[in-house]
PDB file of N, CA and C in Angstrom:
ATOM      1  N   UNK O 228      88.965 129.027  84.991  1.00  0.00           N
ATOM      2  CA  UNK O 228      89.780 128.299  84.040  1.00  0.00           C
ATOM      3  C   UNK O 228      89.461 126.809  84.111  1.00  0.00           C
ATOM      4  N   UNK O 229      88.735 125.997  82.814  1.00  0.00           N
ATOM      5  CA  UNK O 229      89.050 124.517  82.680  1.00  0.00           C
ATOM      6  C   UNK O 229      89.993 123.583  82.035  1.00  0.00           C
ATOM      7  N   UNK O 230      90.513 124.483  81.060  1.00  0.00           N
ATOM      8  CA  UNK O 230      91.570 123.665  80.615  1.00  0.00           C
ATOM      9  C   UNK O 230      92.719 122.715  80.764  1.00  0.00           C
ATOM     10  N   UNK O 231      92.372 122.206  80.570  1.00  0.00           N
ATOM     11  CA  UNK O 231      93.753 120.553  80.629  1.00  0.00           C
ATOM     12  C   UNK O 231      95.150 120.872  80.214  1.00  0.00           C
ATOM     13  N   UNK O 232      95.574 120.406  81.123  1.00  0.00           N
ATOM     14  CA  UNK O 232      97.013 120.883  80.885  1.00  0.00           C
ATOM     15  C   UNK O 232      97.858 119.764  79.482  1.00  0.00           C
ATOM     16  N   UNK O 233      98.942 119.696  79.475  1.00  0.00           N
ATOM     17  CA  UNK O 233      99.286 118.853  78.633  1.00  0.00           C
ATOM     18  C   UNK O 233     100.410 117.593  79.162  1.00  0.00           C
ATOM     19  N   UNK O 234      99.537 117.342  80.427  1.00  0.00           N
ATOM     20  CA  UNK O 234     100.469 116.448  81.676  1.00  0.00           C
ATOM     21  C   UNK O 234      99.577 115.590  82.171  1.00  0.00           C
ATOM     22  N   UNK O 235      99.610 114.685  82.606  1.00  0.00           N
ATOM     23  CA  UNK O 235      98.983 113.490  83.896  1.00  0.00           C
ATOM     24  C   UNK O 235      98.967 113.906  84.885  1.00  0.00           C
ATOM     25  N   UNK O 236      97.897 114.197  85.869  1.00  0.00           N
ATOM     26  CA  UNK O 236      98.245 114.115  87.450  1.00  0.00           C
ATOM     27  C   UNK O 236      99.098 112.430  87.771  1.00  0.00           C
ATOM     28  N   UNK O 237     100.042 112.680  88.215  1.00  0.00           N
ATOM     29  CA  UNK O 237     100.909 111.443  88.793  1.00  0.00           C
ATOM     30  C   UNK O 237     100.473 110.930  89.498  1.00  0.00           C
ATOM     31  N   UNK O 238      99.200 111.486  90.387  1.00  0.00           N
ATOM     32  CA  UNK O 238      98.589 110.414  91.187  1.00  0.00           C
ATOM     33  C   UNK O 238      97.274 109.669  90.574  1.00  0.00           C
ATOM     34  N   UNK O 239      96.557 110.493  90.392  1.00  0.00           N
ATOM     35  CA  UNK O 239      94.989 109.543  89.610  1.00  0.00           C
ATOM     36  C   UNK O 239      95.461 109.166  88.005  1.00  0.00           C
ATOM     37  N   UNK O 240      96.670 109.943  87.275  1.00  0.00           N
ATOM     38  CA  UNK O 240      96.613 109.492  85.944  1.00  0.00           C
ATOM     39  C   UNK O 240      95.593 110.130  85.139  1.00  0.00           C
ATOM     40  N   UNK O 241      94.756 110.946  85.257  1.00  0.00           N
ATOM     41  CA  UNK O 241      93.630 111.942  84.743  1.00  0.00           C
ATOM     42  C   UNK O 241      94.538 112.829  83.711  1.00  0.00           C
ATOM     43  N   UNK O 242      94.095 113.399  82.866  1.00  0.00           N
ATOM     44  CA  UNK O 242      95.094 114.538  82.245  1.00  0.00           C
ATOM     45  C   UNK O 242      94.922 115.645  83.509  1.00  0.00           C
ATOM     46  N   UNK O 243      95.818 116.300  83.472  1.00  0.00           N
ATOM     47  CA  UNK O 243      95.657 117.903  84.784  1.00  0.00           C
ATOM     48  C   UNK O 243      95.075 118.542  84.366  1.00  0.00           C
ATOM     49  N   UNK O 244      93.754 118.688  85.176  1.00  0.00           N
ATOM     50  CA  UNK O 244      93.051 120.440  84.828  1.00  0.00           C
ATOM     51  C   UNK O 244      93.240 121.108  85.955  1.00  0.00           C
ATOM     52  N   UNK O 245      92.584 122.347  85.943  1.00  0.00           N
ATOM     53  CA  UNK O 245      92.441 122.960  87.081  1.00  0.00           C
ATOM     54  C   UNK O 245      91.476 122.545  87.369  1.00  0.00           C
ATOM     55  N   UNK O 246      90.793 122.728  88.621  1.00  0.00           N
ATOM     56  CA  UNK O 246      91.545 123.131  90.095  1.00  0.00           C
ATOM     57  C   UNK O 246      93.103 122.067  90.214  1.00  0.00           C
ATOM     58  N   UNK O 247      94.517 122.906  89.815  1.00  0.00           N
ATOM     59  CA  UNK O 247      95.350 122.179  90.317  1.00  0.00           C
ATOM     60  C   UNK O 247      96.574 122.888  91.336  1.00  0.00           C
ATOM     61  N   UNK O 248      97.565 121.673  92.088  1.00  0.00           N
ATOM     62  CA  UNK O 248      97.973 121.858  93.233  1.00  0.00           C
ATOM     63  C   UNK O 248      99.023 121.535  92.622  1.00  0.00           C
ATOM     64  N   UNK O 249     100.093 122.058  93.565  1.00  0.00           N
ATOM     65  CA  UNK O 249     101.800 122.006  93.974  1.00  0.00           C
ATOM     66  C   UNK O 249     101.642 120.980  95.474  1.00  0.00           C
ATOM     67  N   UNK O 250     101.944 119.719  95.278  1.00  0.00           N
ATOM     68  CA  UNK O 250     102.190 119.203  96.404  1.00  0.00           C
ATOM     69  C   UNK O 250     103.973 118.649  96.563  1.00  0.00           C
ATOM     70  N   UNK O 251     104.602 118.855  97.519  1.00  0.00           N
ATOM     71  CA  UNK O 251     105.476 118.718  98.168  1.00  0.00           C
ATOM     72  C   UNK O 251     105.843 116.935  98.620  1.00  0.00           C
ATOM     73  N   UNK O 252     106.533 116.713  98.640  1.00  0.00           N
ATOM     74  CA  UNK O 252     106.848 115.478  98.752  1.00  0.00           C
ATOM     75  C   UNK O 252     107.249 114.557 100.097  1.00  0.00           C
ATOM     76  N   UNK O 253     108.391 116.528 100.586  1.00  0.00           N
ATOM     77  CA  UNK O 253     108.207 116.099 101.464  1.00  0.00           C
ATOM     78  C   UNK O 253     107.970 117.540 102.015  1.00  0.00           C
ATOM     79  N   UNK O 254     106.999 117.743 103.060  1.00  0.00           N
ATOM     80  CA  UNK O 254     106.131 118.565 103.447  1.00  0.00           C
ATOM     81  C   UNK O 254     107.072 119.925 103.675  1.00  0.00           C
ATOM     82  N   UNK O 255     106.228 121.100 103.717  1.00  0.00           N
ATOM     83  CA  UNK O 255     107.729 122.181 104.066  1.00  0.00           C
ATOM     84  C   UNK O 255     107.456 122.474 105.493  1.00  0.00           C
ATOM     85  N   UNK O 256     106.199 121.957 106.050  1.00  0.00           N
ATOM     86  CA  UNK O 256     106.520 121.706 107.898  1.00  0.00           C
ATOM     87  C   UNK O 256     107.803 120.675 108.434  1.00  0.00           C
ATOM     88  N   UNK O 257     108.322 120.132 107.843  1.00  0.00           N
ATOM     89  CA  UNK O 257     109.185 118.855 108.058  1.00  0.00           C
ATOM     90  C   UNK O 257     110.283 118.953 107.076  1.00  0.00           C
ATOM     91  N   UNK O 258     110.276 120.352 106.565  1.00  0.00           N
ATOM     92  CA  UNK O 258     111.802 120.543 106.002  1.00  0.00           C
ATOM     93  C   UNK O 258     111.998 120.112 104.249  1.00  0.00           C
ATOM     94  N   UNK O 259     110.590 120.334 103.913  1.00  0.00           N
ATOM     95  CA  UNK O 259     110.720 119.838 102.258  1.00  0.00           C
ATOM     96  C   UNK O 259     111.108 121.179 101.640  1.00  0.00           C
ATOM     97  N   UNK O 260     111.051 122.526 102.189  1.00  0.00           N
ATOM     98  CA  UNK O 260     112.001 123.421 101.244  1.00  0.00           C
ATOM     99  C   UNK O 260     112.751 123.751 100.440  1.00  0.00           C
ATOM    100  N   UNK O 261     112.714 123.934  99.141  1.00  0.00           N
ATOM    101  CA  UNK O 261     113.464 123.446  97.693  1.00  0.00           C
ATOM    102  C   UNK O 261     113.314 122.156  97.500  1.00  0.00           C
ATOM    103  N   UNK O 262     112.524 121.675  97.864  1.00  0.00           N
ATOM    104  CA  UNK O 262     112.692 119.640  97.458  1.00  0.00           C
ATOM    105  C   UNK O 262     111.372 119.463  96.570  1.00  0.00           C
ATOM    106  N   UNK O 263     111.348 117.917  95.852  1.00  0.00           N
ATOM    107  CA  UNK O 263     110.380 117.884  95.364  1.00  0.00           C
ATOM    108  C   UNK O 263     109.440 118.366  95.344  1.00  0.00           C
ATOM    109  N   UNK O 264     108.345 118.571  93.979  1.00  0.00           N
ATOM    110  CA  UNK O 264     107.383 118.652  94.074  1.00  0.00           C
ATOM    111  C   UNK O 264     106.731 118.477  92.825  1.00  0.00           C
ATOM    112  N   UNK O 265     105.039 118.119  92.641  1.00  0.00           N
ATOM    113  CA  UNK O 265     104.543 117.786  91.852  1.00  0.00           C
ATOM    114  C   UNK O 265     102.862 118.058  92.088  1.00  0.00           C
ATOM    115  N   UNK O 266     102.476 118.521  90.103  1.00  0.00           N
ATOM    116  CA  UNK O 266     101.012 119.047  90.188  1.00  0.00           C
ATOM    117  C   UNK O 266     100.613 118.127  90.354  1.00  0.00           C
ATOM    118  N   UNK O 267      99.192 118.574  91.058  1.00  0.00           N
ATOM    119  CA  UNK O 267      98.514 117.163  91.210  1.00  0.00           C
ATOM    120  C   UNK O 267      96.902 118.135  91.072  1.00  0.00           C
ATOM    121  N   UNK O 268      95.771 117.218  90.689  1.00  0.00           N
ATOM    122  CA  UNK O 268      94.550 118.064  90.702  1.00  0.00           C
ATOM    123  C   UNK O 268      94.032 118.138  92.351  1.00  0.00           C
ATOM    124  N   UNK O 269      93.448 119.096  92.404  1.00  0.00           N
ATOM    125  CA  UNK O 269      93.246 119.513  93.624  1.00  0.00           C
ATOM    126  C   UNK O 269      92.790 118.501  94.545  1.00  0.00           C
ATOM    127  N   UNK O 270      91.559 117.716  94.189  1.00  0.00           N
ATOM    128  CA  UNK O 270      91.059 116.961  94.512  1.00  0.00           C
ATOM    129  C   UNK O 270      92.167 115.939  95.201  1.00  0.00           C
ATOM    130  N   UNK O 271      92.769 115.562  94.589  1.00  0.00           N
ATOM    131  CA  UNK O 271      94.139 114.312  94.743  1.00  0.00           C
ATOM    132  C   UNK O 271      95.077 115.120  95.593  1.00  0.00           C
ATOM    133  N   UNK O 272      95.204 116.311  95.809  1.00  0.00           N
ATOM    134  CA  UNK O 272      95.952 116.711  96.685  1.00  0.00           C
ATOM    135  C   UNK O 272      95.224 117.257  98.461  1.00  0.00           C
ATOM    136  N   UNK O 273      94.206 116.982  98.089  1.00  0.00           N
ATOM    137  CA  UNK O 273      93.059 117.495  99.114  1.00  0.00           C
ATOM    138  C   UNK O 273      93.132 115.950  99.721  1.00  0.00           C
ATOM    139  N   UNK O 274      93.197 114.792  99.329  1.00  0.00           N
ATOM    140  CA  UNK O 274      92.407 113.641  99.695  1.00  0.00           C
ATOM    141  C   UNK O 274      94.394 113.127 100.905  1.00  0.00           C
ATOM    142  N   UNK O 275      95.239 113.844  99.870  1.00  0.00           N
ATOM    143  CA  UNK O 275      96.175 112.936 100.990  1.00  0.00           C
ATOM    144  C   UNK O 275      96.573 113.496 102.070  1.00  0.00           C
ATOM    145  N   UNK O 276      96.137 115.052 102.193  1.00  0.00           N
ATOM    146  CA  UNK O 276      96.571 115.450 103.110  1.00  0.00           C
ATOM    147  C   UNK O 276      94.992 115.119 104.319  1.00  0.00           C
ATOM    148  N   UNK O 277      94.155 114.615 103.903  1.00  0.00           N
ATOM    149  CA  UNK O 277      93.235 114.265 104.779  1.00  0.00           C
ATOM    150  C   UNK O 277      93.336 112.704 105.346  1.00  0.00           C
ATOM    151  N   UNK O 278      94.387 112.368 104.524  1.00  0.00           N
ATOM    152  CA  UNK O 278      94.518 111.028 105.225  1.00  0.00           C
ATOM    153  C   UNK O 278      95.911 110.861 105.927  1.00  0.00           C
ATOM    154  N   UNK O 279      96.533 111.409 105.681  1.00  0.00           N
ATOM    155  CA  UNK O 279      98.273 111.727 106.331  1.00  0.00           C
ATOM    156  C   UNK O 279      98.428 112.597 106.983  1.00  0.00           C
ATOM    157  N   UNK O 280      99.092 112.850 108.222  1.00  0.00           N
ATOM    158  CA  UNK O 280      99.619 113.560 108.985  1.00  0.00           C
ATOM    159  C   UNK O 280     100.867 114.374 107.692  1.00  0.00           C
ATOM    160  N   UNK O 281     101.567 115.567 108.640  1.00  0.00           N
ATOM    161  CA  UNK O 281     102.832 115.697 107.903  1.00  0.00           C
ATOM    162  C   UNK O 281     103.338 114.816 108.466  1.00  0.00           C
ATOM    163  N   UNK O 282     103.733 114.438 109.630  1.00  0.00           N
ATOM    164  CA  UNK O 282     105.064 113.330 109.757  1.00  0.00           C
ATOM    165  C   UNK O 282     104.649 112.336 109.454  1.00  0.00           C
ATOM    166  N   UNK O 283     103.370 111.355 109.008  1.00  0.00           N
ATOM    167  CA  UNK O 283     103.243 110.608 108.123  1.00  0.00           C
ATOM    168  C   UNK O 283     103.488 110.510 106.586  1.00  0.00           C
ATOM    169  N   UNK O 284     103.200 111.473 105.962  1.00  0.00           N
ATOM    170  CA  UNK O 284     104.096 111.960 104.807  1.00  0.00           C
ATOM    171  C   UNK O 284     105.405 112.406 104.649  1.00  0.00           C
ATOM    172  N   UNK O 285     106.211 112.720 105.523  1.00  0.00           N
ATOM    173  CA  UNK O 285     107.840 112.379 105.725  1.00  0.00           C
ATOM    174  C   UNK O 285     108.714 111.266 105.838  1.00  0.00           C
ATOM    175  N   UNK O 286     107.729 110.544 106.565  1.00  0.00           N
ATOM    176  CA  UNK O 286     108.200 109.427 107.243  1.00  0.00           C
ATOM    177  C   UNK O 286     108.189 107.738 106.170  1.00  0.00           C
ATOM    178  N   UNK O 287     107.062 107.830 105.894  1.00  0.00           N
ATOM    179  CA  UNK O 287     106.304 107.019 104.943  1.00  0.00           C
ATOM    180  C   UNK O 287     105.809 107.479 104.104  1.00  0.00           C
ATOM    181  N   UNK O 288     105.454 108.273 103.288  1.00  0.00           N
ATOM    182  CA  UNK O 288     104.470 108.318 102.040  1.00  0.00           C
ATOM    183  C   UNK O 288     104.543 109.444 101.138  1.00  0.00           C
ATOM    184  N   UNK O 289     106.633 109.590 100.829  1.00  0.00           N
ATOM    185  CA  UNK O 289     106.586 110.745 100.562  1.00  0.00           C
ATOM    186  C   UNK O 289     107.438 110.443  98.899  1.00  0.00           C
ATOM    187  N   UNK O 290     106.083 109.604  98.484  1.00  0.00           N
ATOM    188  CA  UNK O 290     107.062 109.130  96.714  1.00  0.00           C
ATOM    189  C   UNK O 290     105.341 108.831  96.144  1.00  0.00           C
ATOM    190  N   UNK O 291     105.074 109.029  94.904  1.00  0.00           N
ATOM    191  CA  UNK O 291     103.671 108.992  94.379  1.00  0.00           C
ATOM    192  C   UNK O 291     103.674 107.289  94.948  1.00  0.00           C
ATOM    193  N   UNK O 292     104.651 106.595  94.313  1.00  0.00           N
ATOM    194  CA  UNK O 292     104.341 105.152  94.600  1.00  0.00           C
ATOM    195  C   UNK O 292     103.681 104.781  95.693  1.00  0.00           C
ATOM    196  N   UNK O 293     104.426 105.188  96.960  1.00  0.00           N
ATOM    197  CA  UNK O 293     104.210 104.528  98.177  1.00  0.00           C
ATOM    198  C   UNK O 293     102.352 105.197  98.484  1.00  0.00           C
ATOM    199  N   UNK O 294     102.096 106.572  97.981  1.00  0.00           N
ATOM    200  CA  UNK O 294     101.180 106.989  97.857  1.00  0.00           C
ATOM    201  C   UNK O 294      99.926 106.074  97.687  1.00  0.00           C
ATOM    202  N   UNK O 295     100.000 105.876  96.061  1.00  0.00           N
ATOM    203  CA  UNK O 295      99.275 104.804  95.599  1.00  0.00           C
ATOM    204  C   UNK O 295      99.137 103.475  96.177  1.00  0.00           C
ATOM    205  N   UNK O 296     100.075 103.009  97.285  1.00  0.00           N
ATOM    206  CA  UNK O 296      99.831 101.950  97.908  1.00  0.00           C
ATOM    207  C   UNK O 296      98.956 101.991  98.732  1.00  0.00           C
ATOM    208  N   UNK O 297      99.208 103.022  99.822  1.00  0.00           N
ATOM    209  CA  UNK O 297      97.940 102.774 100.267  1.00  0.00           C
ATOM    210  C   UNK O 297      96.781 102.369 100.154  1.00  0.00           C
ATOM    211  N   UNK O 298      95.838 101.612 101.003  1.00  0.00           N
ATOM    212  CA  UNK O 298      94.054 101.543 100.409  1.00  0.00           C
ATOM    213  C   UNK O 298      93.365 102.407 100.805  1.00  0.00           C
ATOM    214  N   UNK O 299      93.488 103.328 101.236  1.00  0.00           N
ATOM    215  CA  UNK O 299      92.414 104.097 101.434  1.00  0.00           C
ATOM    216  C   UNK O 299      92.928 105.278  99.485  1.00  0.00           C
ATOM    217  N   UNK O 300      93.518 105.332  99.959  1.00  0.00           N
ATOM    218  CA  UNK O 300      94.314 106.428  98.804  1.00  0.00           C
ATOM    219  C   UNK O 300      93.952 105.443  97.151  1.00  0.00           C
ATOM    220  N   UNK O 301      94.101 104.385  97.533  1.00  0.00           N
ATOM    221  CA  UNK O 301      94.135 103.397  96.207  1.00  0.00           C
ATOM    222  C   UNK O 301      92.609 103.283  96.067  1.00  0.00           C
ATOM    223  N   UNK O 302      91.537 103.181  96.945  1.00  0.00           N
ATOM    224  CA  UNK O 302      90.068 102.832  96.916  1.00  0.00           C
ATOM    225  C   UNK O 302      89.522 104.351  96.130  1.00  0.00           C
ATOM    226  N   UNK O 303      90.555 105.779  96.448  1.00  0.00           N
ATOM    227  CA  UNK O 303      89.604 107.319  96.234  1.00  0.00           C
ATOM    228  C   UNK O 303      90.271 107.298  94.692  1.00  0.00           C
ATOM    229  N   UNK O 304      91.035 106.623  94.393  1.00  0.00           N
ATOM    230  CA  UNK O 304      91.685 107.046  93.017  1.00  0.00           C
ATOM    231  C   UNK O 304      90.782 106.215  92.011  1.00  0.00           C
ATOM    232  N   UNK O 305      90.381 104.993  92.302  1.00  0.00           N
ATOM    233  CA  UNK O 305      89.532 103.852  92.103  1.00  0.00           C
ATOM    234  C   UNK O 305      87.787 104.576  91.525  1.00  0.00           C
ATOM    235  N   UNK O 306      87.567 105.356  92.608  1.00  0.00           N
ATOM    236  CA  UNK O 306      86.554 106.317  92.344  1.00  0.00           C
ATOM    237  C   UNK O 306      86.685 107.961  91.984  1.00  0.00           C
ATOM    238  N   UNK O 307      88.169 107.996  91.860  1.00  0.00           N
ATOM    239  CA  UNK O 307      87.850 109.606  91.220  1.00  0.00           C
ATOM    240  C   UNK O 307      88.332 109.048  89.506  1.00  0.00           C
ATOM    241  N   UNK O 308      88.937 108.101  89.309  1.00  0.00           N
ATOM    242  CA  UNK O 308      89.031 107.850  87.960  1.00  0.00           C
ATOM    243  C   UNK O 308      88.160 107.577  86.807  1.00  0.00           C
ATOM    244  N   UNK O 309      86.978 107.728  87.408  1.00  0.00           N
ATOM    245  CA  UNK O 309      85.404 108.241  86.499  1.00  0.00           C
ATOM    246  C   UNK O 309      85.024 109.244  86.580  1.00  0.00           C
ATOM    247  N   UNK O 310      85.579 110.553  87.095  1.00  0.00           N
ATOM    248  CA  UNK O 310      85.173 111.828  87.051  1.00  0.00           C
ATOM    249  C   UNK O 310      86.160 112.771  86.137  1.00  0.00           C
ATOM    250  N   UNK O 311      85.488 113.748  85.606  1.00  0.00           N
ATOM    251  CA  UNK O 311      85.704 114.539  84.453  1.00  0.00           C
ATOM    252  C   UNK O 311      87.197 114.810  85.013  1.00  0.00           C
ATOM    253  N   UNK O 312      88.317 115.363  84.184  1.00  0.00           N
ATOM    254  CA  UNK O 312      89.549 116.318  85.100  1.00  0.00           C
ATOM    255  C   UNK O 312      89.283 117.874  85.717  1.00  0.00           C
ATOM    256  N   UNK O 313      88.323 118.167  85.662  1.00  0.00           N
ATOM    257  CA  UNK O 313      88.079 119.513  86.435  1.00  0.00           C
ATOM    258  C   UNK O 313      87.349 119.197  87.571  1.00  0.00           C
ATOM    259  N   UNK O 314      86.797 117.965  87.917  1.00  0.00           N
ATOM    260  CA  UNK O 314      85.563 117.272  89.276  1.00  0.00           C
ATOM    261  C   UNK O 314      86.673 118.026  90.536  1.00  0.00           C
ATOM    262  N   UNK O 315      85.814 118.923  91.543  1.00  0.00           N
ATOM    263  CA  UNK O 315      86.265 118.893  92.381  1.00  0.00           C
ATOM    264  C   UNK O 315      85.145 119.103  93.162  1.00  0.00           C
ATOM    265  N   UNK O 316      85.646 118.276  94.764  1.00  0.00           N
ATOM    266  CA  UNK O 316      84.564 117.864  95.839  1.00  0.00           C
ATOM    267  C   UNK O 316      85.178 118.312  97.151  1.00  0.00           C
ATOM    268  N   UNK O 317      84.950 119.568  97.191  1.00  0.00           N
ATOM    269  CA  UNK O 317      85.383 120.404  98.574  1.00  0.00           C
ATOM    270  C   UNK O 317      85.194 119.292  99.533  1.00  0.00           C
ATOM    271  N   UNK O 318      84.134 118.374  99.553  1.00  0.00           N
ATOM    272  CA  UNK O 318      84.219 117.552 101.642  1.00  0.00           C
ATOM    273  C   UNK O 318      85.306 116.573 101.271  1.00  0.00           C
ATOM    274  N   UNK O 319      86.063 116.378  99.970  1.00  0.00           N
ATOM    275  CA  UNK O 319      87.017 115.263 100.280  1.00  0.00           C
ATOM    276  C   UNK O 319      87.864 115.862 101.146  1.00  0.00           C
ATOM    277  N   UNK O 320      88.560 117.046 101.615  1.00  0.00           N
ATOM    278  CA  UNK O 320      89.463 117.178 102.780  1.00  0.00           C
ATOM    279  C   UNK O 320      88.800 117.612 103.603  1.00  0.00           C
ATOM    280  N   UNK O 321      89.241 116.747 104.853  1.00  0.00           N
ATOM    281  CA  UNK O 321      88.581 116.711 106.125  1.00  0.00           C
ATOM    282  C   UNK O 321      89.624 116.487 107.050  1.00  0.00           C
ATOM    283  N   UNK O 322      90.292 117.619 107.591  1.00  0.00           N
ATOM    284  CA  UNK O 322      91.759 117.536 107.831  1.00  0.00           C
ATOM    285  C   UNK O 322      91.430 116.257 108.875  1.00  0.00           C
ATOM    286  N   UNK O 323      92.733 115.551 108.957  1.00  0.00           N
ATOM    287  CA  UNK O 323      92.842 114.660 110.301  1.00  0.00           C
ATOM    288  C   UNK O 323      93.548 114.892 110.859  1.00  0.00           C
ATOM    289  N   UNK O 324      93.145 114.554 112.703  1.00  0.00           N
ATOM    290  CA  UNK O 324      93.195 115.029 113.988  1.00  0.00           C
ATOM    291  C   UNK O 324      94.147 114.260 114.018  1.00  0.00           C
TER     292      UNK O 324
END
């Protein structure tokens, strides 16, 4: 499936295609169960969980905003915002230790 949905990923601002994700806001290791959540393209959901812990995403970074603040997160959006909405790049998650 490539088709575009008829939504924004909230994080890159891309229209949503598939490959897309259900990310949690606040993680369901840390008790996000029934709580927020929002599609995001895979890619964009691959990249924050490679840069955040869960209790870094509970703790701090669990609103698109605070998301987007980051620079590392703000530098990959910077460069995925020239790629098609279906671009997906399996080595962007690289879980962290």
């Amino acid at each position: 499936m490539s088709e575009e949905l008829d939504v924004d990923c909230p994080l890159c601002g891309r229209p949503l295609a598939h490959p897309y994700n259900r990310h949690h806001l606040l993680p369901l290791s840390k008790g996000g169960k029934g709580t927020t959540t929002v599609l995001l393209h895979k890619i964009c959901h691959d990249k924050i969980h490679s840069v955040f812990t869960e209790m870094e995403l509970k703790r701090h970074y669990n609103t698109i905003e605070k998301l987007k603040a980051d620079e590392e997160i703000a530098n990959f959006l910077k460069w995925v915002a020239k790629k098609e909405p279906q671009f997906y790049d399996g080595s962007v998650r690289k879980n962290k230790a």
